[in-house]
Tab-separated table of C-alpha atoms in Angstrom:
chain	number	residue	atom	x	y	z
A	1	MET	CA	-0.008	0.068	0.117
A	2	GLN	CA	2.349	2.745	1.095
A	3	LYS	CA	4.664	1.696	-2.061
A	4	GLN	CA	1.326	1.932	-4.519
A	5	LEU	CA	0.685	5.260	-3.030
A	6	VAL	CA	4.703	6.603	-3.353
A	7	THR	CA	4.437	5.808	-6.672
A	8	ARG	CA	0.655	8.227	-7.219
A	9	MET	CA	2.000	10.737	-5.364
A	10	LYS	CA	4.953	10.674	-8.140
A	11	ASP	CA	4.570	13.053	-10.489
A	12	SER	CA	1.265	13.593	-9.940
A	13	SER	CA	-0.652	17.396	-10.556
A	14	ASP	CA	-3.447	16.956	-8.638
A	15	ASN	CA	-0.969	16.139	-5.436
A	16	PHE	CA	-2.207	17.990	-2.802
A	17	TYR	CA	-1.250	16.005	0.381
A	18	PHE	CA	2.490	16.332	0.919
A	19	MET	CA	3.874	19.742	1.018
A	20	ILE	CA	7.539	19.861	-1.080
A	21	ASN	CA	8.649	22.807	-2.716
A	22	PRO	CA	7.391	21.909	-6.738
A	23	TYR	CA	10.099	24.403	-7.954
A	24	PHE	CA	13.082	23.339	-5.523
A	25	PRO	CA	15.945	21.089	-5.739
A	26	THR	CA	16.970	21.988	-9.232
A	27	GLU	CA	17.965	19.938	-12.079
A	28	GLU	CA	21.570	21.217	-11.555
A	29	ILE	CA	21.048	20.193	-9.001
A	30	ILE	CA	19.766	16.549	-9.014
A	31	ASN	CA	22.530	16.297	-12.185
A	32	GLN	CA	25.862	16.366	-10.285
A	33	LEU	CA	24.564	14.669	-7.206
A	34	ARG	CA	23.231	12.111	-10.061
A	35	LYS	CA	26.687	12.224	-10.996
A	36	ASP	CA	28.833	11.764	-7.323
A	37	LEU	CA	26.487	8.966	-6.723
A	38	LEU	CA	29.029	6.168	-7.133
A	39	HIS	CA	31.367	8.437	-4.551
A	40	LEU	CA	29.102	9.286	-2.642
A	41	VAL	CA	27.172	5.718	-1.556
A	42	ARG	CA	31.850	4.055	-0.975
A	43	TYR	CA	32.789	6.970	1.893
A	44	TYR	CA	31.807	7.615	4.856
A	45	PRO	CA	30.513	11.381	5.599
A	46	SER	CA	32.525	14.051	7.253
A	47	ASN	CA	31.518	14.277	11.563
A	48	GLN	CA	28.583	15.922	13.096
A	49	LYS	CA	30.049	18.975	13.770
A	50	VAL	CA	31.107	19.489	10.262
A	51	ILE	CA	28.515	19.179	8.749
A	52	SER	CA	26.167	21.212	11.634
A	53	GLU	CA	28.732	23.956	10.540
A	54	LYS	CA	27.237	23.717	7.100
A	55	VAL	CA	23.537	23.609	7.306
A	56	LYS	CA	24.493	26.869	9.716
A	57	ARG	CA	25.858	28.467	6.058
A	58	LEU	CA	22.688	27.372	5.158
A	59	GLU	CA	20.365	28.239	7.252
A	60	ASN	CA	22.069	31.278	8.197
A	61	VAL	CA	21.451	30.187	12.035
A	62	THR	CA	24.470	31.671	14.776
A	63	ILE	CA	23.284	29.905	17.772
A	64	PRO	CA	24.694	26.327	18.386
A	65	LEU	CA	23.444	23.347	16.359
A	66	LEU	CA	23.033	19.828	15.810
A	67	THR	CA	22.057	18.662	12.233
A	68	VAL	CA	19.363	15.538	12.712
A	69	ASN	CA	17.658	12.828	10.480
A	70	GLY	CA	14.512	14.609	9.672
A	71	SER	CA	13.028	16.766	12.673
A	72	CYS	CA	11.040	14.116	14.049
A	73	GLU	CA	14.225	12.666	15.102
A	74	ALA	CA	14.963	15.573	16.823
A	75	ILE	CA	11.648	15.628	18.396
A	76	ARG	CA	11.881	12.321	20.126
A	77	ILE	CA	14.920	12.544	21.520
A	78	LEU	CA	13.791	15.837	23.015
A	79	LEU	CA	10.309	14.913	24.162
A	80	GLN	CA	11.448	11.127	25.757
A	81	ASN	CA	15.040	12.833	27.173
A	82	TYR	CA	14.440	16.572	28.597
A	83	THR	CA	10.340	17.066	28.901
A	84	LYS	CA	8.149	14.757	31.761
A	85	LYS	CA	5.151	17.246	31.691
A	86	ALA	CA	4.556	19.640	28.110
A	87	LEU	CA	1.848	22.141	27.343
A	88	VAL	CA	1.014	21.193	23.241
A	89	THR	CA	-0.889	23.271	20.823
A	90	VAL	CA	-3.937	21.216	18.573
A	91	PRO	CA	-4.412	20.131	16.049
A	92	ASN	CA	-0.614	19.552	15.681
A	93	PHE	CA	1.915	17.553	13.735
A	94	ASN	CA	1.135	13.915	15.682
A	95	GLU	CA	4.699	13.505	17.307
A	96	TRP	CA	4.580	16.254	18.868
A	97	GLU	CA	1.966	14.696	21.163
A	98	ILE	CA	4.495	11.315	21.688
A	99	SER	CA	4.739	12.633	25.125
A	100	ASN	CA	2.952	13.176	28.457
A	101	HIS	CA	1.459	16.172	27.634
A	102	ILE	CA	-1.909	18.573	27.895
A	103	PRO	CA	-3.973	19.526	25.103
A	104	ILE	CA	-4.859	23.945	24.189
A	105	PRO	CA	-6.425	24.739	21.517
A	106	TYR	CA	-3.508	26.033	18.951
A	107	ASP	CA	-5.770	29.666	18.438
A	108	ALA	CA	-5.609	29.831	22.132
A	109	THR	CA	-5.233	33.934	23.885
A	110	THR	CA	-1.934	34.658	25.073
A	111	ASP	CA	-3.379	34.935	28.534
A	112	GLU	CA	-5.372	31.142	27.821
A	113	ILE	CA	-1.522	29.972	27.859
A	114	ARG	CA	0.320	31.623	30.084
A	115	ASN	CA	-2.493	30.251	32.554
A	116	ALA	CA	-2.164	27.056	30.772
A	117	ILE	CA	0.954	26.737	32.078
A	118	GLN	CA	0.776	28.119	35.788
A	119	HIS	CA	-2.125	25.560	36.070
A	120	HIS	CA	-1.006	22.729	34.662
A	121	ASN	CA	2.887	23.178	36.185
A	122	VAL	CA	4.071	21.877	33.561
A	123	ASP	CA	8.248	22.180	32.446
A	124	THR	CA	7.534	22.632	28.114
A	125	VAL	CA	5.854	24.277	25.993
A	126	CYS	CA	5.478	23.312	22.592
A	127	PHE	CA	4.598	25.013	19.428
A	128	CYS	CA	4.485	24.429	15.628
A	129	ASN	CA	5.212	27.587	14.362
A	130	PRO	CA	3.464	28.280	11.826
A	131	ASN	CA	1.060	25.525	13.020
A	132	ASN	CA	0.658	22.430	11.237
A	133	PRO	CA	-1.945	21.107	9.906
A	134	THR	CA	-4.233	24.792	10.224
A	135	GLY	CA	-1.475	26.981	8.610
A	136	LEU	CA	-1.931	29.769	11.992
A	137	TYR	CA	1.378	32.291	12.480
A	138	ARG	CA	1.808	33.517	16.054
A	139	ASP	CA	3.749	36.533	16.981
A	140	ASP	CA	3.371	36.092	21.130
A	141	ILE	CA	5.741	33.199	21.495
A	142	GLN	CA	8.425	35.411	22.371
A	143	GLN	CA	6.140	37.339	24.656
A	144	LEU	CA	5.630	34.421	26.797
A	145	ILE	CA	9.469	32.837	25.782
A	146	ASN	CA	10.241	36.153	28.047
A	147	GLU	CA	7.644	35.374	31.269
A	148	PHE	CA	8.424	31.729	31.398
A	149	PRO	CA	12.454	31.595	31.223
A	150	HIS	CA	12.165	29.174	33.266
A	151	ILE	CA	10.347	27.042	31.604
A	152	LYS	CA	11.246	25.079	27.828
A	153	PHE	CA	9.651	26.502	24.709
A	154	ALA	CA	10.355	23.840	22.006
A	155	ILE	CA	9.001	25.664	18.606
A	156	ASP	CA	8.715	23.602	15.458
A	157	ILE	CA	9.962	26.609	12.788
A	158	SER	CA	9.449	24.011	9.730
A	159	PHE	CA	7.232	26.179	7.606
A	160	ILE	CA	8.653	29.242	9.202
A	161	ASP	CA	9.586	29.978	5.586
A	162	PHE	CA	6.705	29.940	4.336
A	163	VAL	CA	5.009	33.461	6.771
A	164	ASP	CA	5.985	36.172	4.552
A	165	GLU	CA	8.590	37.300	1.827
A	166	THR	CA	10.692	38.421	4.922
A	167	ILE	CA	11.363	35.850	7.196
A	168	PRO	CA	10.253	36.609	10.453
A	169	PRO	CA	13.455	36.798	12.816
A	170	TYR	CA	13.462	33.389	15.398
A	171	PRO	CA	12.066	33.031	18.376
A	172	LYS	CA	15.260	33.646	20.965
A	173	GLY	CA	16.545	32.825	24.204
A	174	LYS	CA	17.858	30.415	27.021
A	175	ASN	CA	14.714	28.384	27.255
A	176	VAL	CA	14.368	28.144	23.615
A	177	ILE	CA	14.354	24.821	21.606
A	178	LEU	CA	14.406	25.209	17.909
A	179	ILE	CA	13.509	22.328	15.279
A	180	LYS	CA	13.046	23.017	12.398
A	181	SER	CA	13.123	20.091	8.890
A	182	LEU	CA	14.483	21.045	5.894
A	183	GLY	CA	12.650	18.338	4.370
A	184	LYS	CA	9.529	20.682	2.728
A	185	ASN	CA	11.376	23.875	2.249
A	186	TYR	CA	13.893	22.528	0.629
A	187	GLY	CA	11.745	20.082	-1.713
A	188	ILE	CA	13.919	17.030	0.125
A	189	CYS	CA	11.912	15.393	2.193
A	190	GLY	CA	12.510	12.160	1.116
A	191	ILE	CA	16.726	13.159	2.226
A	192	ARG	CA	15.625	13.325	5.445
A	193	LEU	CA	17.280	16.511	7.057
A	194	GLY	CA	16.201	18.900	9.716
A	195	TYR	CA	17.739	20.435	13.020
A	196	ILE	CA	17.574	21.398	16.466
A	197	ALA	CA	19.420	24.235	17.653
A	198	SER	CA	19.420	27.025	21.004
A	199	GLU	CA	21.546	29.038	23.394
A	200	ASP	CA	21.924	26.556	25.480
A	201	GLU	CA	25.231	25.155	24.728
A	202	GLU	CA	25.244	21.910	27.550
A	203	PHE	CA	21.698	21.106	25.871
A	204	ILE	CA	23.051	20.449	22.985
A	205	ASN	CA	26.386	18.537	23.833
A	206	ASP	CA	24.428	17.076	26.081
A	207	PHE	CA	21.780	15.934	22.913
A	208	VAL	CA	24.982	15.000	21.537
A	209	THR	CA	25.034	11.877	23.142
A	210	LYS	CA	21.280	10.554	22.726
A	211	ILE	CA	22.430	10.212	18.473
A	212	PRO	CA	24.365	7.938	16.647
A	213	ILE	CA	27.972	9.191	15.343
A	214	TRP	CA	26.845	8.849	12.220
A	215	ASN	CA	23.130	9.675	11.654
A	216	ILE	CA	23.242	12.094	8.489
A	217	ASN	CA	24.358	10.146	5.264
A	218	SER	CA	27.082	11.554	2.493
A	219	VAL	CA	24.605	12.084	0.302
A	220	THR	CA	22.739	14.352	1.986
A	221	GLU	CA	26.041	16.146	3.236
A	222	ALA	CA	26.345	15.836	-0.707
A	223	LEU	CA	22.754	17.438	-0.937
A	224	ILE	CA	23.870	19.988	1.485
A	225	ASP	CA	26.970	22.087	0.334
A	226	LEU	CA	24.850	22.371	-3.847
A	227	LEU	CA	22.586	24.518	-1.398
A	228	LEU	CA	24.908	26.584	-0.120
A	229	GLU	CA	26.051	26.527	-4.078
A	230	HIS	CA	22.456	27.676	-5.227
A	231	LYS	CA	20.923	29.506	-1.760
A	232	ASP	CA	19.559	31.759	-5.037
A	233	GLU	CA	17.086	29.513	-6.629
A	234	TYR	CA	16.070	29.137	-4.047
A	235	GLU	CA	15.783	32.104	-2.313
A	236	GLN	CA	13.674	32.997	-5.678
A	237	SER	CA	11.394	29.098	-5.122
A	238	ARG	CA	11.126	30.134	-2.098
A	239	ILE	CA	9.182	33.371	-2.699
A	240	LYS	CA	7.549	31.567	-5.979
A	241	ILE	CA	5.425	28.894	-2.843
A	242	ILE	CA	3.874	31.757	-1.062
A	243	GLN	CA	2.606	34.060	-3.925
A	244	GLY	CA	0.753	30.551	-5.164
A	245	THR	CA	-0.092	30.020	-1.724
A	246	ARG	CA	-1.747	33.003	-1.549
A	247	LYS	CA	-3.496	32.311	-5.312
A	248	MET	CA	-4.667	29.006	-4.583
A	249	VAL	CA	-5.927	30.596	-1.026
A	250	ASP	CA	-8.083	33.064	-2.957
A	251	LEU	CA	-9.795	30.261	-5.369
A	252	LEU	CA	-10.437	28.301	-3.362
A	253	LYS	CA	-12.420	30.545	-1.351
A	254	THR	CA	-14.488	30.661	-4.363
A	255	ILE	CA	-16.026	27.343	-3.108
A	256	PRO	CA	-19.486	27.634	-2.088
A	257	TYR	CA	-18.979	23.949	0.213
A	258	ILE	CA	-15.556	25.114	1.510
A	259	LYS	CA	-14.620	27.409	4.921
A	260	VAL	CA	-10.994	28.486	4.212
A	261	PHE	CA	-8.484	29.061	7.167
A	262	PRO	CA	-6.769	31.838	7.079
A	263	THR	CA	-2.837	30.909	6.862
A	264	ASN	CA	0.766	31.655	6.706
A	265	ALA	CA	2.433	28.006	5.371
A	266	ASN	CA	2.627	27.200	2.454
A	267	PHE	CA	-0.703	24.587	2.924
A	268	VAL	CA	-3.654	25.402	3.639
A	269	MET	CA	-6.725	24.178	5.799
A	270	VAL	CA	-10.516	23.855	4.507
A	271	LYS	CA	-13.956	22.289	6.385
A	272	SER	CA	-15.570	21.009	3.692
A	273	GLU	CA	-18.947	20.185	3.803
A	274	LYS	CA	-18.334	17.260	0.420
A	275	SER	CA	-16.236	14.803	1.356
A	276	ILE	CA	-13.527	14.546	-1.149
A	277	THR	CA	-11.706	11.860	-2.265
A	278	HIS	CA	-11.443	11.718	-5.769
A	279	PHE	CA	-7.590	12.786	-5.380
A	280	ASN	CA	-5.021	13.585	-3.404
A	281	VAL	CA	-5.592	15.225	-0.644
A	282	LYS	CA	-4.483	15.074	2.879
A	283	SER	CA	-7.776	14.417	4.923
A	284	CYS	CA	-7.151	16.168	8.570
A	285	ASP	CA	-9.400	12.780	10.952
A	286	ASN	CA	-6.197	11.955	12.915
A	287	LYS	CA	-5.981	15.609	13.642
A	288	THR	CA	-6.727	16.320	17.792
A	289	GLY	CA	-9.925	18.272	17.916
A	290	LEU	CA	-10.629	17.798	13.943
A	291	ASP	CA	-12.582	15.322	11.827
A	292	GLY	CA	-12.884	14.013	8.301
A	293	THR	CA	-14.702	17.037	6.803
A	294	TYR	CA	-11.441	19.414	7.451
A	295	TYR	CA	-8.573	18.656	4.728
A	296	ARG	CA	-5.325	20.069	5.095
A	297	PHE	CA	-4.648	21.452	0.929
A	298	ALA	CA	-0.163	21.728	0.201
A	299	TYR	CA	-0.135	24.001	-2.248
A	300	ASN	CA	1.131	22.793	-5.897
A	301	ALA	CA	1.378	24.678	-9.382
A	302	ASN	CA	-1.619	23.121	-10.895
A	303	PHE	CA	-3.516	24.280	-7.977
A	304	LYS	CA	-5.667	25.908	-10.791
A	305	GLN	CA	-7.039	22.676	-11.883
A	306	LEU	CA	-8.770	23.176	-8.306
A	307	LYS	CA	-11.322	24.473	-10.202
A	308	GLU	CA	-12.505	22.075	-12.025
A	309	LEU	CA	-11.249	19.125	-9.444
A	310	LEU	CA	-14.464	20.826	-6.860
A	311	GLN	CA	-16.858	21.479	-9.011
């Protein structure tokens, strides 16, 4: 079944399921990887420190950082080793709900979150910002970070590149832990690449003891090198996705049986009066607080066909 799913998604013009970058990596990048593949599969990659320095340059991050095998690796290690009770906004990426946690609605007010932190005596607050699957971007997180310096704030910023043409500043503080998947923005989900970063160097030094000495392979490292050489092309693709998503949202708003939620990501959540099963779109029936009437539409460069698909 999974093999059939992957085959169906590949090169599908009606794929609104997976959140990918349809404009990146460029053909030049893929051709170079193909050319170097034999060498890459034969030899070891660099060590974690070397690779992480490359990712810091790629992402313009100046605080201590570790490269991980997709954001899921970092989330699991964090929740299983450094968290006893977390406050988690829901719905969310499901991995954030594997630990002992207190759920709170993703659109809770600042006061509601503040009260929940105090009432439940949590040690960690987890945000996905922008939220997945709703697309909501919160601008009050830094305020909460400053108010609760003794609480860890774990923030998944995997979709922050798509908030606006100007990427918002990352939250700051020694109590902040940033986790980012690099698959969605760079269009390389199959490679499994992400990072965890924090001003708390002691935390990062301890975290590195929880991951294998080689958790990133040679192909991934070579791709990072190529991404560093093609940052301008990535930036162009990022802007195209932001502008294209806005147009896709406007189109969806013309469908009479669909309610469209505001979004600051490369996807949009809707509530539909009709079941949508005849093309590839993500049902949110496995998300806390949602049911099968909610769907997440990932940006697709062929979004104009939605007018016909949803008639």
